[in-house]
PDB file of C-alpha atoms in Angstrom:
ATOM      1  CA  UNK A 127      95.154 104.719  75.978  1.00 44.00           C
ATOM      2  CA  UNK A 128      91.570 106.323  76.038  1.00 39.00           C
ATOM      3  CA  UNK A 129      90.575 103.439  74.287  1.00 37.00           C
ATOM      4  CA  UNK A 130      91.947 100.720  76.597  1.00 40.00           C
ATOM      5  CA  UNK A 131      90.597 102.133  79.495  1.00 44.00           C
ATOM      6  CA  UNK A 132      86.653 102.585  77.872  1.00 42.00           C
ATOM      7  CA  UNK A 133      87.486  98.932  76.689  1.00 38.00           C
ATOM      8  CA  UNK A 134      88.225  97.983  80.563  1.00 39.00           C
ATOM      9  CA  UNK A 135      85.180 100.023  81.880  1.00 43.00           C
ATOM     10  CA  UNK A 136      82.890  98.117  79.137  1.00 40.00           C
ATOM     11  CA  UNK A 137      84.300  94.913  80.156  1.00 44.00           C
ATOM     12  CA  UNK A 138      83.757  95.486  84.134  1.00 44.00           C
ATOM     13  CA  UNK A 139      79.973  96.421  83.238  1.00 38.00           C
ATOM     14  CA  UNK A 140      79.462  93.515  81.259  1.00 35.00           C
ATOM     15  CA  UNK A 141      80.762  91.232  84.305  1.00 38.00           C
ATOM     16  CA  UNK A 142      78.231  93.134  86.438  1.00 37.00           C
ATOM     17  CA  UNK A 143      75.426  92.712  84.049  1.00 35.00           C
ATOM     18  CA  UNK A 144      76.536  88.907  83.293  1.00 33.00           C
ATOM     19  CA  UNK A 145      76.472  88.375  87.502  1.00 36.00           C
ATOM     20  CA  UNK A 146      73.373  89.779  87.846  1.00 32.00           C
ATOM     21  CA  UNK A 147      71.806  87.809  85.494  1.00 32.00           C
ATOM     22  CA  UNK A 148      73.467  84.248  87.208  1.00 35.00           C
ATOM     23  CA  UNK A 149      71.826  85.877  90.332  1.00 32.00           C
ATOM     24  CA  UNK A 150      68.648  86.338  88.921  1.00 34.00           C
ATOM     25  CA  UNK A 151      68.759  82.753  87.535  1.00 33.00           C
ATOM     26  CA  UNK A 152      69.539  80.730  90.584  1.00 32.00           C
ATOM     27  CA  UNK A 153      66.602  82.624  92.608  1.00 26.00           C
ATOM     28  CA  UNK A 154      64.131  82.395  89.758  1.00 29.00           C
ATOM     29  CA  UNK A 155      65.181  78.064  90.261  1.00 32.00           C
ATOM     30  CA  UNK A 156      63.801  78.193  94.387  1.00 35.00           C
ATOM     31  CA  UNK A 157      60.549  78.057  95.280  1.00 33.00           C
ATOM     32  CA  UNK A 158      60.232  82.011  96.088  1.00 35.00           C
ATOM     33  CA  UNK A 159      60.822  84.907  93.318  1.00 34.00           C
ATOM     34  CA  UNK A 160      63.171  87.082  94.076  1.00 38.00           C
ATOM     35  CA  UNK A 161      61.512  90.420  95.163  1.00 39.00           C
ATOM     36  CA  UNK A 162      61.811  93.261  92.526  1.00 37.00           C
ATOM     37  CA  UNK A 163      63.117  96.559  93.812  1.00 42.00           C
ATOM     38  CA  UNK A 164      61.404  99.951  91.438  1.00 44.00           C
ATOM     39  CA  UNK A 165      63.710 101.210  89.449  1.00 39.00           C
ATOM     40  CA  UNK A 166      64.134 104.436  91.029  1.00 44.00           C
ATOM     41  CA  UNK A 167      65.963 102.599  94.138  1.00 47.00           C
ATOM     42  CA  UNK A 168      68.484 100.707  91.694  1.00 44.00           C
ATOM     43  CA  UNK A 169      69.537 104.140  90.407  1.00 44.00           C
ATOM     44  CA  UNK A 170      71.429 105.409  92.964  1.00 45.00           C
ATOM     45  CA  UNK A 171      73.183 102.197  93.659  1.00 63.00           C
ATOM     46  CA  UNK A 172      74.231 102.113  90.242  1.00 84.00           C
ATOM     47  CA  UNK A 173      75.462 105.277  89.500  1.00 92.00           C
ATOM     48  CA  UNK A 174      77.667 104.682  92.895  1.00 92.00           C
ATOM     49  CA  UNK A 175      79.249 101.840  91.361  1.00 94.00           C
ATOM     50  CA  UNK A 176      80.226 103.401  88.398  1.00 95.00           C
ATOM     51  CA  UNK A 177      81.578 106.370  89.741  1.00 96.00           C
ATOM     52  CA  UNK A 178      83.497 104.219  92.151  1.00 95.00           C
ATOM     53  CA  UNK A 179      84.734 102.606  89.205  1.00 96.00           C
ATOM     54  CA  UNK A 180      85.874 106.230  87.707  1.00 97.00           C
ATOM     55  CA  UNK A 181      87.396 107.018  90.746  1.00 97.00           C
ATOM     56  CA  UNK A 182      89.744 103.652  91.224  1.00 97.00           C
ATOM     57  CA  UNK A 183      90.444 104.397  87.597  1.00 97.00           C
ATOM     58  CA  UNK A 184      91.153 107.796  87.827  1.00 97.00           C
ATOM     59  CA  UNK A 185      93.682 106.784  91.292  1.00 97.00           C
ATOM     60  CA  UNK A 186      95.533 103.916  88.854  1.00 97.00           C
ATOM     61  CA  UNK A 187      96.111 106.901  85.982  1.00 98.00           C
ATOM     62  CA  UNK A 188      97.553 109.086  89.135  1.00 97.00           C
ATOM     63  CA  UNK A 189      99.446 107.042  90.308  1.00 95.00           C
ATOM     64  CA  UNK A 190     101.284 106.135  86.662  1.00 95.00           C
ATOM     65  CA  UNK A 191     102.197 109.797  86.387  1.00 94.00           C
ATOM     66  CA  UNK A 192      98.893 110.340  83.685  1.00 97.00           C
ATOM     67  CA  UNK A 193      97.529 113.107  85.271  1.00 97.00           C
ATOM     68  CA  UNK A 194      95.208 114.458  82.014  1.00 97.00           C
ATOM     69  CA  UNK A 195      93.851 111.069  81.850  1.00 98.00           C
ATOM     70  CA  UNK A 196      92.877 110.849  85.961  1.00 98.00           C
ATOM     71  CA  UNK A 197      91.539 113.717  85.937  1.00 98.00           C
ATOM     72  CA  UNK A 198      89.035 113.035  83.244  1.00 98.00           C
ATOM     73  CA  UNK A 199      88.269 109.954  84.986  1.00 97.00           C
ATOM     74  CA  UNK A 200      87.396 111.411  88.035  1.00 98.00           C
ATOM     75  CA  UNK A 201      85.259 114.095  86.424  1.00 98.00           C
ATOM     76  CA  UNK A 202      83.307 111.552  84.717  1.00 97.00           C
ATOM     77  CA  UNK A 203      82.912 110.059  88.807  1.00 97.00           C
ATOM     78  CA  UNK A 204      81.572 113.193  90.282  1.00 98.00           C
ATOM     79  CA  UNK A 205      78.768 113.871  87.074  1.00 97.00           C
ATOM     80  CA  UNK A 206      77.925 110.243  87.471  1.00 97.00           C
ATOM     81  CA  UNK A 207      77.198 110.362  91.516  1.00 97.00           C
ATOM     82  CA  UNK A 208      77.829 114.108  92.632  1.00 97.00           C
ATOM     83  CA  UNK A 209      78.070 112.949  96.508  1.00 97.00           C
ATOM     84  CA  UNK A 210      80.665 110.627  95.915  1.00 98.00           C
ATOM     85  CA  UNK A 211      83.427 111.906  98.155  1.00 98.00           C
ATOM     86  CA  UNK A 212      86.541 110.190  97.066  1.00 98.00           C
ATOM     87  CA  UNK A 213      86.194 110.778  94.075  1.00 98.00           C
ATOM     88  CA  UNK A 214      86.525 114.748  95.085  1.00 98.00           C
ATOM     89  CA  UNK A 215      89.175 114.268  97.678  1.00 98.00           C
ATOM     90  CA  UNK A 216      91.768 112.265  94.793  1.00 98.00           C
ATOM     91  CA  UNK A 217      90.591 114.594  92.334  1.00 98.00           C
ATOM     92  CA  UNK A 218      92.104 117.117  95.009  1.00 98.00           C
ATOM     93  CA  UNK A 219      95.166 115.544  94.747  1.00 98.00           C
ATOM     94  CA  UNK A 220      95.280 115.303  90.961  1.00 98.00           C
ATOM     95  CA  UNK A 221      94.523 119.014  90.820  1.00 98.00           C
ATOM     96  CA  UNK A 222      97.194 119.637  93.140  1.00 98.00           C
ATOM     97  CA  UNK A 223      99.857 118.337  91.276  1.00 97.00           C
ATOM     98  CA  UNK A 224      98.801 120.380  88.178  1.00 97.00           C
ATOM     99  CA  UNK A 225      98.913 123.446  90.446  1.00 96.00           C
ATOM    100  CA  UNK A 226      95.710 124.369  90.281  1.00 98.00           C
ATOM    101  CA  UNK A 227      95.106 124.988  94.141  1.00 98.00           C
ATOM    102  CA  UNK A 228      91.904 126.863  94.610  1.00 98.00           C
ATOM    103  CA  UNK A 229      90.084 124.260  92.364  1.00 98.00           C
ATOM    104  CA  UNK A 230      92.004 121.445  94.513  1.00 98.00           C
ATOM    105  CA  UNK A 231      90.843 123.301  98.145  1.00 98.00           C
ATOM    106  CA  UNK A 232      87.321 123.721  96.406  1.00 99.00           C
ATOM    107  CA  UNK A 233      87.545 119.967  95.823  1.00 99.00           C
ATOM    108  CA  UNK A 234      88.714 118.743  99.250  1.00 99.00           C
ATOM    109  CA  UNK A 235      85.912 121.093 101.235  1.00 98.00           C
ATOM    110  CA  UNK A 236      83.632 119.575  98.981  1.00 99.00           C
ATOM    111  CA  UNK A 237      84.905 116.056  99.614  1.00 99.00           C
ATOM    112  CA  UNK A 238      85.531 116.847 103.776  1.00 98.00           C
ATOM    113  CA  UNK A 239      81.826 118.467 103.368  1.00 98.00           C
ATOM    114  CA  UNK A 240      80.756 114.840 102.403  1.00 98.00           C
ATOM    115  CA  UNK A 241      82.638 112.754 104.349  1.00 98.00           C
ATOM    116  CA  UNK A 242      84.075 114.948 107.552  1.00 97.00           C
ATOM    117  CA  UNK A 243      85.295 111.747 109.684  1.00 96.00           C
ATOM    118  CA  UNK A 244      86.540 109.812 106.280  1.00 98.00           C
ATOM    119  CA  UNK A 245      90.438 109.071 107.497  1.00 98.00           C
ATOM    120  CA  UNK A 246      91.904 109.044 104.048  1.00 97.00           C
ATOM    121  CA  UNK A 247      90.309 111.945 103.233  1.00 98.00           C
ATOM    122  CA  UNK A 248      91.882 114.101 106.185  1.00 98.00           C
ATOM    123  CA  UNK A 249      94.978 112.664 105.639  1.00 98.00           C
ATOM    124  CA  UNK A 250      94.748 113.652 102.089  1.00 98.00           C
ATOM    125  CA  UNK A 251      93.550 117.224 102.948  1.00 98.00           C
ATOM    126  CA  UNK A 252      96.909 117.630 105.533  1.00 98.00           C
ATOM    127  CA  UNK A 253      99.186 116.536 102.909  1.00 98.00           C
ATOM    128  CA  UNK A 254      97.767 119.296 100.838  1.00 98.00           C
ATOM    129  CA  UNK A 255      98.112 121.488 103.584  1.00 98.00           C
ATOM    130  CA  UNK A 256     101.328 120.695 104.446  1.00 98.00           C
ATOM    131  CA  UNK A 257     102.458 121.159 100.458  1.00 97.00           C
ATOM    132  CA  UNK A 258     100.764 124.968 100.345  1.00 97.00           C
ATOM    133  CA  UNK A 259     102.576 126.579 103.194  1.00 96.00           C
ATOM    134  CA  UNK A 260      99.918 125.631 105.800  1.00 97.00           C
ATOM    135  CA  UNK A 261     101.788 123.019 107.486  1.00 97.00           C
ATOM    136  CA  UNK A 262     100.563 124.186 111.409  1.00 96.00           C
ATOM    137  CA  UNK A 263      96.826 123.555 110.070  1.00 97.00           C
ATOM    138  CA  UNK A 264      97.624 120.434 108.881  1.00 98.00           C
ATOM    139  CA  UNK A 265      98.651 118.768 111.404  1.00 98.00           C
ATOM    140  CA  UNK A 266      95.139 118.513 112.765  1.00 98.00           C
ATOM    141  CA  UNK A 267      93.911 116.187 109.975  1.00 98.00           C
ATOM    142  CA  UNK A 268      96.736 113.975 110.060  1.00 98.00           C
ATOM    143  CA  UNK A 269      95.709 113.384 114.127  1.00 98.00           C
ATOM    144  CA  UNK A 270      91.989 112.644 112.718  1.00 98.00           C
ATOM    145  CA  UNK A 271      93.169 110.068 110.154  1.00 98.00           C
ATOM    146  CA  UNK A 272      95.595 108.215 113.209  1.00 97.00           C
ATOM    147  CA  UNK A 273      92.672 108.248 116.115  1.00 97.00           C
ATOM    148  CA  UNK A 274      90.262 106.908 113.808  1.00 97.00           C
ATOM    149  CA  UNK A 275      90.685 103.115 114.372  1.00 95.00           C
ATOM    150  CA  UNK A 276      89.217 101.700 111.007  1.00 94.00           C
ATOM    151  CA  UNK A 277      91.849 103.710 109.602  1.00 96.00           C
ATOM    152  CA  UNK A 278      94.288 100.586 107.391  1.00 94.00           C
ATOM    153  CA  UNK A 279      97.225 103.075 106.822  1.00 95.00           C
ATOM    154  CA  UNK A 280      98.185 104.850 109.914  1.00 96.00           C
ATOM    155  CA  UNK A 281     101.361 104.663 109.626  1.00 97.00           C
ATOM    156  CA  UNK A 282     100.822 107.474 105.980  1.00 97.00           C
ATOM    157  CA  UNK A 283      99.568 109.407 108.856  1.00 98.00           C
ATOM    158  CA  UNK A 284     102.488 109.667 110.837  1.00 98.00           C
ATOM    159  CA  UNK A 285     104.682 109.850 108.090  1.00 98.00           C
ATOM    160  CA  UNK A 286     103.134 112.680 106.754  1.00 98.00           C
ATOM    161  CA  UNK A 287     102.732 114.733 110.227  1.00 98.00           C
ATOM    162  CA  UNK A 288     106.443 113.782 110.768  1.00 98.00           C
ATOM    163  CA  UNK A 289     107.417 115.395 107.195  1.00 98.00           C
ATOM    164  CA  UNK A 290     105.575 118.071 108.076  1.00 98.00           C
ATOM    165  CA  UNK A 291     106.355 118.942 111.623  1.00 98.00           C
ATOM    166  CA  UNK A 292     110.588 118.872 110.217  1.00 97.00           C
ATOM    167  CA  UNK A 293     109.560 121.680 107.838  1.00 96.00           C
ATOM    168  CA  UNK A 294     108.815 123.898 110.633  1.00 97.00           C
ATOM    169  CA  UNK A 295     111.817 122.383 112.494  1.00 97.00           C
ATOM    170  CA  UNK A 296     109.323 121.007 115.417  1.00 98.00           C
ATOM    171  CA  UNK A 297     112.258 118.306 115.225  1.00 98.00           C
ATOM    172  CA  UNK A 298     110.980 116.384 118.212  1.00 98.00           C
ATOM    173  CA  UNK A 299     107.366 116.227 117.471  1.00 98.00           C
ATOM    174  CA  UNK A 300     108.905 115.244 113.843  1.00 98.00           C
ATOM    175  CA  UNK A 301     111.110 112.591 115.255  1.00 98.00           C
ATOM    176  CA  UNK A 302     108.191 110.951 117.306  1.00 98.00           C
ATOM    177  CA  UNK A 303     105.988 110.557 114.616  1.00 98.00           C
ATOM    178  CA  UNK A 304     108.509 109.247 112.220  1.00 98.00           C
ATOM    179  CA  UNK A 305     109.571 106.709 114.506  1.00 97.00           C
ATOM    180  CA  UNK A 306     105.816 105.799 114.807  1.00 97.00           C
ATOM    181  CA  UNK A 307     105.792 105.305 111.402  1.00 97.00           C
ATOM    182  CA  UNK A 308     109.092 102.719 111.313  1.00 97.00           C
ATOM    183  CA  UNK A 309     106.984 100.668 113.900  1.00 95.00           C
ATOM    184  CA  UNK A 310     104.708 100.073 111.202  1.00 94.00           C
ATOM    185  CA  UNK A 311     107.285  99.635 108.534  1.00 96.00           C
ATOM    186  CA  UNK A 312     111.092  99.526 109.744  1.00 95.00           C
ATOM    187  CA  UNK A 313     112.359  99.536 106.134  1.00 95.00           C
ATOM    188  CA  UNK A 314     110.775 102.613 104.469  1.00 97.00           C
ATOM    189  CA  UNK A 315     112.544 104.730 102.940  1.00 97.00           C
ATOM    190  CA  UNK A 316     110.910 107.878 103.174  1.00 97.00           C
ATOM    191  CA  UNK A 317     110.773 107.906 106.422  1.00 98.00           C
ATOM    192  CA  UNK A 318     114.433 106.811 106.881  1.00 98.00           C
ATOM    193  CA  UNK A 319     115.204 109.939 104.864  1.00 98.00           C
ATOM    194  CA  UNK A 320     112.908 111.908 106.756  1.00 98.00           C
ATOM    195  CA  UNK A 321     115.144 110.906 109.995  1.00 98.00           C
ATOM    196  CA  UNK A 322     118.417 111.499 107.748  1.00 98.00           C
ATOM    197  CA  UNK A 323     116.731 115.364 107.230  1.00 98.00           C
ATOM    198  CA  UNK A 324     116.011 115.439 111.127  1.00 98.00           C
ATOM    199  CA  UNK A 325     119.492 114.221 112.087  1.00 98.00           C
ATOM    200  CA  UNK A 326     121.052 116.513 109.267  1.00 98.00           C
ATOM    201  CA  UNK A 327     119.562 119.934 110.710  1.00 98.00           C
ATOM    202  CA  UNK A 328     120.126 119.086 114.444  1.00 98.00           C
ATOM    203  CA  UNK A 329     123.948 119.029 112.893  1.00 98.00           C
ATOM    204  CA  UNK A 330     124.275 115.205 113.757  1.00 98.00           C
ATOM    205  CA  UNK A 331     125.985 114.024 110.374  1.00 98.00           C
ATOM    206  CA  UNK A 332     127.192 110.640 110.816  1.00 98.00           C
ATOM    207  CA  UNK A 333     124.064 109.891 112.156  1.00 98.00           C
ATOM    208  CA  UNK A 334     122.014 111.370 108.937  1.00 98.00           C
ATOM    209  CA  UNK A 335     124.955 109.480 106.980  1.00 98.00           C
ATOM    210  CA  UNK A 336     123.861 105.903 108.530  1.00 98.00           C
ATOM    211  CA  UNK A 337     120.351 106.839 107.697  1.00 98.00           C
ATOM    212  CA  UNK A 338     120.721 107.743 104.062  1.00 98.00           C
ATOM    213  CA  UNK A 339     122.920 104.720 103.791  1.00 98.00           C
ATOM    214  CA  UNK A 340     120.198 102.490 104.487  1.00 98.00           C
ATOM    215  CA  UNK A 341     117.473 104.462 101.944  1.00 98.00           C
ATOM    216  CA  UNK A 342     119.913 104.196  99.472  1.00 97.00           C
ATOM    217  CA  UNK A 343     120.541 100.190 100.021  1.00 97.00           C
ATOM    218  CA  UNK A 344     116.719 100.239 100.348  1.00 96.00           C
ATOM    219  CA  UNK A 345     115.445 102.443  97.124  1.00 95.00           C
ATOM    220  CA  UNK A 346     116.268 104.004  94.605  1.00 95.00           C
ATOM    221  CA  UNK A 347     116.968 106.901  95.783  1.00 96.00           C
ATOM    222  CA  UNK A 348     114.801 109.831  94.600  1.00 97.00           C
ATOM    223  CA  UNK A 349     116.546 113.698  94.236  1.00 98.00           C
ATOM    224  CA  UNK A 350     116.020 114.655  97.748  1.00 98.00           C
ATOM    225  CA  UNK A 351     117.600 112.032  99.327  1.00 98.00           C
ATOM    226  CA  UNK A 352     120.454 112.515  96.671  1.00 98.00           C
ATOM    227  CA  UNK A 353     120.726 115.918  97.397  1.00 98.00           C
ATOM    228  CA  UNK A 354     120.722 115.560 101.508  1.00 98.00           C
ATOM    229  CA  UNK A 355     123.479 112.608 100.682  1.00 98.00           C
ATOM    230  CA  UNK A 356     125.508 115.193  99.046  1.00 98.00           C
ATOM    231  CA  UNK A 357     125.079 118.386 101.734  1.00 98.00           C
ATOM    232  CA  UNK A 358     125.778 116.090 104.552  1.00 98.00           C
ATOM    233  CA  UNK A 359     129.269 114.169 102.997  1.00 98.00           C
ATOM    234  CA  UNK A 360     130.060 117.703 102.166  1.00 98.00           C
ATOM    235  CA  UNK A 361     129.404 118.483 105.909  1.00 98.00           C
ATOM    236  CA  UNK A 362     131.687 115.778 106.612  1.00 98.00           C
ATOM    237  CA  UNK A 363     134.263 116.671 103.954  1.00 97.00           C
ATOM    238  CA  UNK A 364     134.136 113.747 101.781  1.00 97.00           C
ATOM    239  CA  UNK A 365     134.603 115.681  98.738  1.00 97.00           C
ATOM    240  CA  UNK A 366     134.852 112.571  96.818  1.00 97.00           C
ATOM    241  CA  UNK A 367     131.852 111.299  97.763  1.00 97.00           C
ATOM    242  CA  UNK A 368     130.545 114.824  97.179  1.00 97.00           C
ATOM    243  CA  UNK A 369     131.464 114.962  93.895  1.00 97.00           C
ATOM    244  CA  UNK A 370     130.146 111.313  92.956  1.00 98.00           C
ATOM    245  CA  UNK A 371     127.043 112.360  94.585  1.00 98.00           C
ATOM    246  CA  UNK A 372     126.318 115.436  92.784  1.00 98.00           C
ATOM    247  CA  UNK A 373     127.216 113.231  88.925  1.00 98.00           C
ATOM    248  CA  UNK A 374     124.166 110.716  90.318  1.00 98.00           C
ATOM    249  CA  UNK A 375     121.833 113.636  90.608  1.00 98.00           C
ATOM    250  CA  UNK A 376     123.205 115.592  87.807  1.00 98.00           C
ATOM    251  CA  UNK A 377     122.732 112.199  85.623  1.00 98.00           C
ATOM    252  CA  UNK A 378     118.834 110.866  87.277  1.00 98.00           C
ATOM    253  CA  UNK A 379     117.318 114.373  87.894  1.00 97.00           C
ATOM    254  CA  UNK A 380     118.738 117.679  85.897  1.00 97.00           C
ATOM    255  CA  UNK A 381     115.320 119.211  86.074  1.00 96.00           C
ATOM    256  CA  UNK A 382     114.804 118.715  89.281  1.00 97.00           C
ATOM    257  CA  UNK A 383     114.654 121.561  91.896  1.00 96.00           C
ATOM    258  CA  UNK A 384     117.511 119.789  94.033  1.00 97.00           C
ATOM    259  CA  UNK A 385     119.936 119.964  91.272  1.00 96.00           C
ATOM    260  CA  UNK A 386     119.047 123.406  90.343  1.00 96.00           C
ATOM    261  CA  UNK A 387     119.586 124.530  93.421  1.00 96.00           C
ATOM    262  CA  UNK A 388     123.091 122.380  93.428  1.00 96.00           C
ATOM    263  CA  UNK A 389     124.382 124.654  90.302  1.00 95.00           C
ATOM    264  CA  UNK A 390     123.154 127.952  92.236  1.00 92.00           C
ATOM    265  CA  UNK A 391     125.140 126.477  95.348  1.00 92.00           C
ATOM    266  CA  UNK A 392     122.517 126.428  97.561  1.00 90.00           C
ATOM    267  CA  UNK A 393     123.388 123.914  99.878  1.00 92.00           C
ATOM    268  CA  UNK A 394     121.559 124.975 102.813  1.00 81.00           C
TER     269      UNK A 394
END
């Protein structure tokens, strides 16, 4: 896999270097020569490309689950161009997910440091936030990513400050944003589920029901929703459905935290 993804790199280079000469070629043909920058101002633009190219790398590896692989990739980024900042900010997220969360902080400071009004990058930091126990003090970088305007994925945003406001049961400020975010998407399934949790611990079960009956006819659904389905047909006393419910996650996820805490009978 190392292999294929050096392979790709060499390949994108060579397109660069092949386009830059076809450049070079069709000026050379006018009647003025194409003016010739020093060397030391081609540098920097260079070494930016190439650690961009790490970095969209190391995001592709990330998101495929390859977590070793991304974060070599987006090591390589940062020694190539050490003020790239998104290459610190997804390295953040990689580092997250391998638990390492004083390297991932250092990495997002760093990356905030860089870029303090990037959008993705404060939404990035409040989903970190949110994930380490700090969800109050995220909330604030989930607002910066929404009121910035140039800001394509908004709707993340709300999504995320919605997830996060339900784990403090702020249920209303969670409700407003998820609905936010179904303006910008009506079918996603997160944040279906996320109104299925709201629903669920304001005691309204047939109305979490309908709403886990649409992410399941959306999605596959993923252990959490699974394990909501479950608590709130038990709520209901479908015990049938209960118990068909709890084979599905038993079969998709038995390492998962839901199911464990299914066999400890944890169901609240």
């Amino acid at each position: 896999m190392k292999v294929l993804h050096r392979i790709f790199a060499s390949c994108c280079f060579r397109a660069v270097a092949l386009t830059l000469v076809a450049v070079s070629s069709a000026l050379a043909q006018q009647s003025v020569a194409p003016p010739v920058e020093p060397l030391s101002s081609m540098t920097p633009k260079d070494a930016h490309t190439r650690a961009k190219l790490h970095t969209e790398l190391g995001s592709l590896y990330f998101r495929n689950g390859d977590l070793i692989v991304a974060l070599e990739e987006l090591t390589i980024a940062i020694s190539i161009d050490a003020n790239y900042a998104q290459a610190y900010s997804t390295r953040g997220l990689v580092l997250y997910q391998i638990k390492e969360f004083a390297s991932a902080e250092k990495d997002f400071q760093r990356a905030l440091d860089l870029a303090p009004k990037d959008p993705q990058i404060s939404n990035n930091y409040g989903w970190f936030l949110c994930n380490t126990g700090k969800e109050k003090e995220s909330i604030e970088y989930f607002r910066r990513a929404i009121n910035d305007p140039l800001y394509q994925t908004p709707a993340l945003a709300h999504l995320n400050a919605g997830t996060c406001y339900a784990r403090i049961n702020e249920l209303d400020l969670a409700e407003d944003y998820i609905r936010k975010t179904l303006r910008y998407m009506p079918d996603n399934p997160q944040a279906l589920l996320q109104l299925a949790n709201i629903s669920y611990k304001r005691g309204n079960y047939d109305a979490a029901k309908e709403h886990l009956k649409k992410v399941v006819r959306l999605s596959n659904p993923n252990a959490e929703a699974l394990w909501l389905f479950l608590r709130v047909e038990r709520r209901l006393g479908n015990s049938s459905d209960e118990i068909s419910l709890a084979a599905q996650l038993r079969r998709k996820y038995p390492d998962s935290p839901e199911y464990q805490e299914f066999l400890k009978g944890n169901f609240e």
